[in-house]
Structures are given as structure tokens and as C-alpha cells.
mmCIF file of C-alpha atoms in Angstrom:
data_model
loop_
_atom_site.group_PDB
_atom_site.id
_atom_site.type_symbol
_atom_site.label_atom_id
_atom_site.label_comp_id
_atom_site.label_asym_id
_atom_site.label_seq_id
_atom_site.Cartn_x
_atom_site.Cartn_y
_atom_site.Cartn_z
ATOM 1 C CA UNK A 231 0.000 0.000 0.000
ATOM 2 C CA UNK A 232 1.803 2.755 -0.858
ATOM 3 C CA UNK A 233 -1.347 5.664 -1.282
ATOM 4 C CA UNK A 234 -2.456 6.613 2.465
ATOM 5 C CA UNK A 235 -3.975 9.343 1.572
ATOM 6 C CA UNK A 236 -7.638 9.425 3.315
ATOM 7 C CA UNK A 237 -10.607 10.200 0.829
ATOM 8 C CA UNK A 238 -11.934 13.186 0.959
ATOM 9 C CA UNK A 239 -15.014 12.111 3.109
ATOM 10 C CA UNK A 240 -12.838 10.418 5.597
ATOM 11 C CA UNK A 241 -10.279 13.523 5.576
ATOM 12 C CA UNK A 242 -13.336 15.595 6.294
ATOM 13 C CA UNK A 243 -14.257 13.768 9.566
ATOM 14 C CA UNK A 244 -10.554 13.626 10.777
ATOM 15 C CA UNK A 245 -10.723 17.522 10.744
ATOM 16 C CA UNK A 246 -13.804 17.793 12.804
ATOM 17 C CA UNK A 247 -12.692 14.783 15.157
ATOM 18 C CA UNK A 248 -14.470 13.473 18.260
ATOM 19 C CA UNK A 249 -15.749 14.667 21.621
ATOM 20 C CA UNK A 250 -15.656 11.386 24.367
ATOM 21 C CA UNK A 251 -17.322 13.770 26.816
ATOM 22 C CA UNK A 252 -16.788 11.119 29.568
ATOM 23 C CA UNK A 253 -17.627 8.356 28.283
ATOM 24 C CA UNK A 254 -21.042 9.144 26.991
ATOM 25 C CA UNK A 255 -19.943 10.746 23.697
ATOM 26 C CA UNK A 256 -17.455 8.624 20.881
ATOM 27 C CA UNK A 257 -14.412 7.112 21.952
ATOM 28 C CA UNK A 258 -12.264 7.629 18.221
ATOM 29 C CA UNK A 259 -9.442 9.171 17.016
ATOM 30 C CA UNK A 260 -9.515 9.179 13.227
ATOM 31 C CA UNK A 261 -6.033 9.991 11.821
ATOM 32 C CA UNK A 262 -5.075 11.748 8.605
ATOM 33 C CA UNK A 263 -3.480 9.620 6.627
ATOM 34 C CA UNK A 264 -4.187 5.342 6.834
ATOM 35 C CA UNK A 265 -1.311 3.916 8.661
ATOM 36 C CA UNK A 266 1.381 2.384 6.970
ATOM 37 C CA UNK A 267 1.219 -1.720 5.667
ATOM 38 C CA UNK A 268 4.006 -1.959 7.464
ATOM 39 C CA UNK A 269 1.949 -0.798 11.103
ATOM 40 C CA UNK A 270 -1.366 -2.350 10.223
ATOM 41 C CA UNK A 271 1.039 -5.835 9.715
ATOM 42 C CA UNK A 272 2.620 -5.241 13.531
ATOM 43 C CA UNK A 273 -0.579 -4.589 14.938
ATOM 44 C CA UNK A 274 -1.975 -7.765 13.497
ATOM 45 C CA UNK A 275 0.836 -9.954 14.281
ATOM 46 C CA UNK A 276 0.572 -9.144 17.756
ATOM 47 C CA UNK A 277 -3.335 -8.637 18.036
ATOM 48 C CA UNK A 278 -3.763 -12.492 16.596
ATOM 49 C CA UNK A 279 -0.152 -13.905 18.442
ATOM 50 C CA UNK A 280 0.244 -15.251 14.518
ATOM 51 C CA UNK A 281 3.913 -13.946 13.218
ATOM 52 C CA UNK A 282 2.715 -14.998 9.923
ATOM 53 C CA UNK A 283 -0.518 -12.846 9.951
ATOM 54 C CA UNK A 284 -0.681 -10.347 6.818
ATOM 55 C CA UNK A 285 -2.841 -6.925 7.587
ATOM 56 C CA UNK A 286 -2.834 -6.093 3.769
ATOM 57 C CA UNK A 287 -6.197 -6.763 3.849
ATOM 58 C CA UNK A 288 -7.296 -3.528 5.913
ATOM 59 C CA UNK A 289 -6.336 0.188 5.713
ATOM 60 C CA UNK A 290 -6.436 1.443 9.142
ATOM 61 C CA UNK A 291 -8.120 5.135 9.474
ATOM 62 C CA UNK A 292 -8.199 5.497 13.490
ATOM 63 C CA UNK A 293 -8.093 3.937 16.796
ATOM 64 C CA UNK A 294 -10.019 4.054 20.031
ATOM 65 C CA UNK A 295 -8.824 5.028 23.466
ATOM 66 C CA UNK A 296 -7.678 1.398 24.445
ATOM 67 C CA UNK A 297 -5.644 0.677 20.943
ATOM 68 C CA UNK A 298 -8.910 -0.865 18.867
ATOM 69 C CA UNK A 299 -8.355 0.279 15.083
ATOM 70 C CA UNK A 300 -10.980 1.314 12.491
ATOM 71 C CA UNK A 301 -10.331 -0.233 9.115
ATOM 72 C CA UNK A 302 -11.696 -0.695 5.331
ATOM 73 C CA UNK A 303 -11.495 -3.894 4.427
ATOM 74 C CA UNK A 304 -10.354 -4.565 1.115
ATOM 75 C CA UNK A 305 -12.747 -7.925 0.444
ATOM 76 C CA UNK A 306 -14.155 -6.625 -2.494
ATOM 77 C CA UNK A 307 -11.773 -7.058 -5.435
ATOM 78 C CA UNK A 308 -11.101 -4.199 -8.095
ATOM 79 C CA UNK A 309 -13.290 -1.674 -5.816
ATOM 80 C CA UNK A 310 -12.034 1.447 -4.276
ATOM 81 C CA UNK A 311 -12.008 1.953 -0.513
ATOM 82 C CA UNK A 312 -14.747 3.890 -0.783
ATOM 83 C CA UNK A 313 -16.537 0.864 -1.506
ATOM 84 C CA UNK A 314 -15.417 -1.863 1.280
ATOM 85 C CA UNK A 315 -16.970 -2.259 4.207
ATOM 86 C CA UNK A 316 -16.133 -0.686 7.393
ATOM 87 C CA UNK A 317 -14.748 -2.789 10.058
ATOM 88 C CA UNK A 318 -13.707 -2.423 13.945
ATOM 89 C CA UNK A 319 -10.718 -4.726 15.152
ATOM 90 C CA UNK A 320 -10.940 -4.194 19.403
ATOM 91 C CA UNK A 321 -7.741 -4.277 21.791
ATOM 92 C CA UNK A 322 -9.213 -7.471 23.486
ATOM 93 C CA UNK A 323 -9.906 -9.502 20.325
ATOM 94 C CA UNK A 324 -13.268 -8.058 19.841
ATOM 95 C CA UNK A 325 -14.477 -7.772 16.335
ATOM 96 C CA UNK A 326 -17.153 -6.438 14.408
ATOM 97 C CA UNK A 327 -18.698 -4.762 10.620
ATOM 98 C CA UNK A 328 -19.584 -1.354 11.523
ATOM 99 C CA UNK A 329 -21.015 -0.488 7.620
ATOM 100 C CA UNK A 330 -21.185 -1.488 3.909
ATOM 101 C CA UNK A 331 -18.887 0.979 2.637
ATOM 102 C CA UNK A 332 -17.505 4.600 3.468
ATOM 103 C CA UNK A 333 -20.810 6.337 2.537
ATOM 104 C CA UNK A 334 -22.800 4.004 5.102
ATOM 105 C CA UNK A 335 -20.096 4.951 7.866
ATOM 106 C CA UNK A 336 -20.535 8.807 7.508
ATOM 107 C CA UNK A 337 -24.613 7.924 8.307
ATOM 108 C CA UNK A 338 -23.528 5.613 11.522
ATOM 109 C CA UNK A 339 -20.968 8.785 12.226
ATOM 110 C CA UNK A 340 -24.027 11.378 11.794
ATOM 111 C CA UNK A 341 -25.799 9.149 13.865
ATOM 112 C CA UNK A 342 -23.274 9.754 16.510
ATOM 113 C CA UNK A 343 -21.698 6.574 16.435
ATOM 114 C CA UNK A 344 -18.309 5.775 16.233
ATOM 115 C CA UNK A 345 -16.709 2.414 14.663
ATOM 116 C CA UNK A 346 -16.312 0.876 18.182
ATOM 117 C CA UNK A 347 -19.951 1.564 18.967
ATOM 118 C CA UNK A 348 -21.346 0.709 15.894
ATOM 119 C CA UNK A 349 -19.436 -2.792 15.581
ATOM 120 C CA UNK A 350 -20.861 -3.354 19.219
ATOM 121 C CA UNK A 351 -24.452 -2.148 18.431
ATOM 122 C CA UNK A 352 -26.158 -5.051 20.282
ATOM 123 C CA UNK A 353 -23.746 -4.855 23.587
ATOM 124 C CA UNK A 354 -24.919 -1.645 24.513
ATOM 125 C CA UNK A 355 -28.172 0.096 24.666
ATOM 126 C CA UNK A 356 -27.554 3.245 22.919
ATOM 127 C CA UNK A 357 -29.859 5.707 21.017
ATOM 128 C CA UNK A 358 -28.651 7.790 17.852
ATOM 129 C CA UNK A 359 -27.724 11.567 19.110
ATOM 130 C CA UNK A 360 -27.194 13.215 15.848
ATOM 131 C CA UNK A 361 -23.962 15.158 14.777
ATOM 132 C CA UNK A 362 -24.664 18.187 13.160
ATOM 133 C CA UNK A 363 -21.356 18.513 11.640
ATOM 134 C CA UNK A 364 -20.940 14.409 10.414
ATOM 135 C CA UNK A 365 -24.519 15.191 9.193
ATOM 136 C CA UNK A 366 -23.457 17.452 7.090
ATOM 137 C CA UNK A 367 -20.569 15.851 5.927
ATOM 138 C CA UNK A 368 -22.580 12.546 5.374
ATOM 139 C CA UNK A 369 -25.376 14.984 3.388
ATOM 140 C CA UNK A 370 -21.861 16.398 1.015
ATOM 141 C CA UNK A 371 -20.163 13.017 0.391
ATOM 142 C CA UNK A 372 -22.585 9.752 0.725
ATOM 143 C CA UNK A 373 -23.855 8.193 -2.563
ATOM 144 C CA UNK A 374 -26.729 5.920 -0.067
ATOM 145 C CA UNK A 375 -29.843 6.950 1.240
ATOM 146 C CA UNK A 376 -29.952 7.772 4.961
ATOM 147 C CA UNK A 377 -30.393 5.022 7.104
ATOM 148 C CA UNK A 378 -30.419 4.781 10.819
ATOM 149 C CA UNK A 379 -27.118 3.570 12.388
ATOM 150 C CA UNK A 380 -28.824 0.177 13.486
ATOM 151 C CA UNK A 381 -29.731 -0.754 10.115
ATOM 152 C CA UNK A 382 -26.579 -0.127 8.558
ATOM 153 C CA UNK A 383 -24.640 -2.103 10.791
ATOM 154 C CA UNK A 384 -27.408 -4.956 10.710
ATOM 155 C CA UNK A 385 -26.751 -4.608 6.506
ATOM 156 C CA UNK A 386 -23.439 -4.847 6.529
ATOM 157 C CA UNK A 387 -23.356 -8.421 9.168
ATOM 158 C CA UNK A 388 -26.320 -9.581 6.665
ATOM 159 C CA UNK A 389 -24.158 -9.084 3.987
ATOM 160 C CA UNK A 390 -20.572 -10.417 5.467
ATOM 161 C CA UNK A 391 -22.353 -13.097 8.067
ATOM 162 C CA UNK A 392 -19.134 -14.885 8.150
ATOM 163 C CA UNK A 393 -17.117 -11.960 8.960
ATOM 164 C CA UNK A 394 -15.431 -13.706 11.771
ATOM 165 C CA UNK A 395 -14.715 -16.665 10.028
ATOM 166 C CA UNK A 396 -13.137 -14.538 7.446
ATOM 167 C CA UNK A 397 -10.736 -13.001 9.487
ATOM 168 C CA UNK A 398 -9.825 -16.054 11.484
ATOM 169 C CA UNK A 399 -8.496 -17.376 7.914
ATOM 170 C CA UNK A 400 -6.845 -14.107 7.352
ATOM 171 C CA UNK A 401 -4.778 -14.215 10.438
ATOM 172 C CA UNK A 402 -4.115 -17.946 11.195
#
């Protein structure tokens, strides 16, 4: 991977960033450029315990406060980031699709959910508290209809349902 420049959409949200506001707001820092092949690798090798593991699969975008990364994952051959899905790879081994593609993530961000929240959607009882300024982001750059945040996320595992699976094989 040698391009880690952000798109636009993605650069966009990096600029505005996230408020955790104590733990009831987002816990995300986006960064402004996707890490390095080399990083995403490291963080894989040791996330999985595999020294084998390959992360050029994924193109990290951001973390959470406890080291969990954000990622588009390249499944979908030929296709631009823009149109992989959205995944969430947690510090404790936690894993989860938090949207379809980049569009569908800037409607879970204007819902006010973060990739960590999203990919956990059924763990915690949360309602959507809307972001004015990923709203309007989402309403500059999405090519898909606004959706609530549950339904994306429900999408996305409908589409991918063995998700898990597929990552197991990518890291053993």
C-alpha cells in the first residue's frame, strides 16, 4: 500500500474529530493519513499472536482510546475503498462490521456513532444523538440513502455473516 492518503469524506471527519465527553460521547481518534502496511502488519501480528498474519487486507483510518483500530477492508476485489466495508478490530480480540462501505459509515458517524460503537451495536443500549457537523458531511459526500445507524450495521453483518470466520483465515 503505498497511497495513504484518506478520501476526501474520511479527511473531512478527521478535521472535525471526536468529543468522548466522559464516556457518553465517541471514543475515536480518526487519523489523517491510513497507517502504513508496514503498522497495520505489527498490529496484526501481535493482536492475533500469529507472526505470519498479513494486515494487507485492511487500511487502518483510526483507533479508540484502548488501541482498537478502524479499518476498510479490502474484500471486495477491483473496488475502491470507498466501496469496502467498514470494520472495527478491538484491543481485546473483539471484532465487528460497523457499515457497507464509506458512505454508510458517515450515516452511523451522523448518527453519533463511532466504529467501536457501531461494531458493538447489540452490547450496549444506545440511542442515535445526531452530529450536526458528520450530518453534514454525510449529506456532502454519501452516494446511499440515509439510514439509521442500526440498520446499517445490521446490513453490513447480513451481507458479510461470516465476517469472523473470514478473518480467522486471514490471520491464522
Amino acid at each position: 500500500m503505498t497511497d495513504r492518503m484518506l478520501p476526501p469524506a474520511l479527511a473531512e471527519v478527521a478535521r472535525v474529530g471526536f468529543d468522548y465527553d466522559d464516556g457518553e460521547g465517541v471514543d475515536f481518534e480518526p487519523y489523517d493519513l491510513f497507517d502504513t502496511a508496514e503498522d497495520t502488519t505489527a498490529w496484526l501480528r501481535l493482536w492475533t499472536g500469529n507472526p505470519e498474519a498479513d494486515g494487507s487486507a485492511f487500511r487502518v483510518f483510526g483507533k479508540d482510546g484502548a488501541g482498537g483500530l478502524a479499518a476498510i477492508w479490502t474484500v471486495r476485489p477491483g473496488l475502491p475503498p470507498d466501496d469496502q466495508p467498514v470494520v472495527f478490530l478491538g484491543s481485546e480480540g473483539e471484532c465487528g462490521l460497523v457499515a457497507g462501505n464509506l458512505s454508510e459509515l458517515l450515516w452511523v458517524l451522523a448518527d453519533g456513532f463511532g466504529p467501536r460503537e457501531a461494531a458493538r451495536y447489540e452490547d450496549e443500549e444506545r440511542t442515535a444523538r445526531p452530529h450536526a457537523a458528520f450530518t453534514a458531511i454525510a449529506e456532502r459526500f454519501a452516494t446511499t440513502p440515509r439510514r439509521p445507524a442500526v440498520e446499517i450495521v445490521l446490513g453490513a453483518r447480513a451481507e458479510f455473516p461470516s465476517f469472523e470466520e473470514d478473518l480467522d483465515a486471514l490471520c491464522r
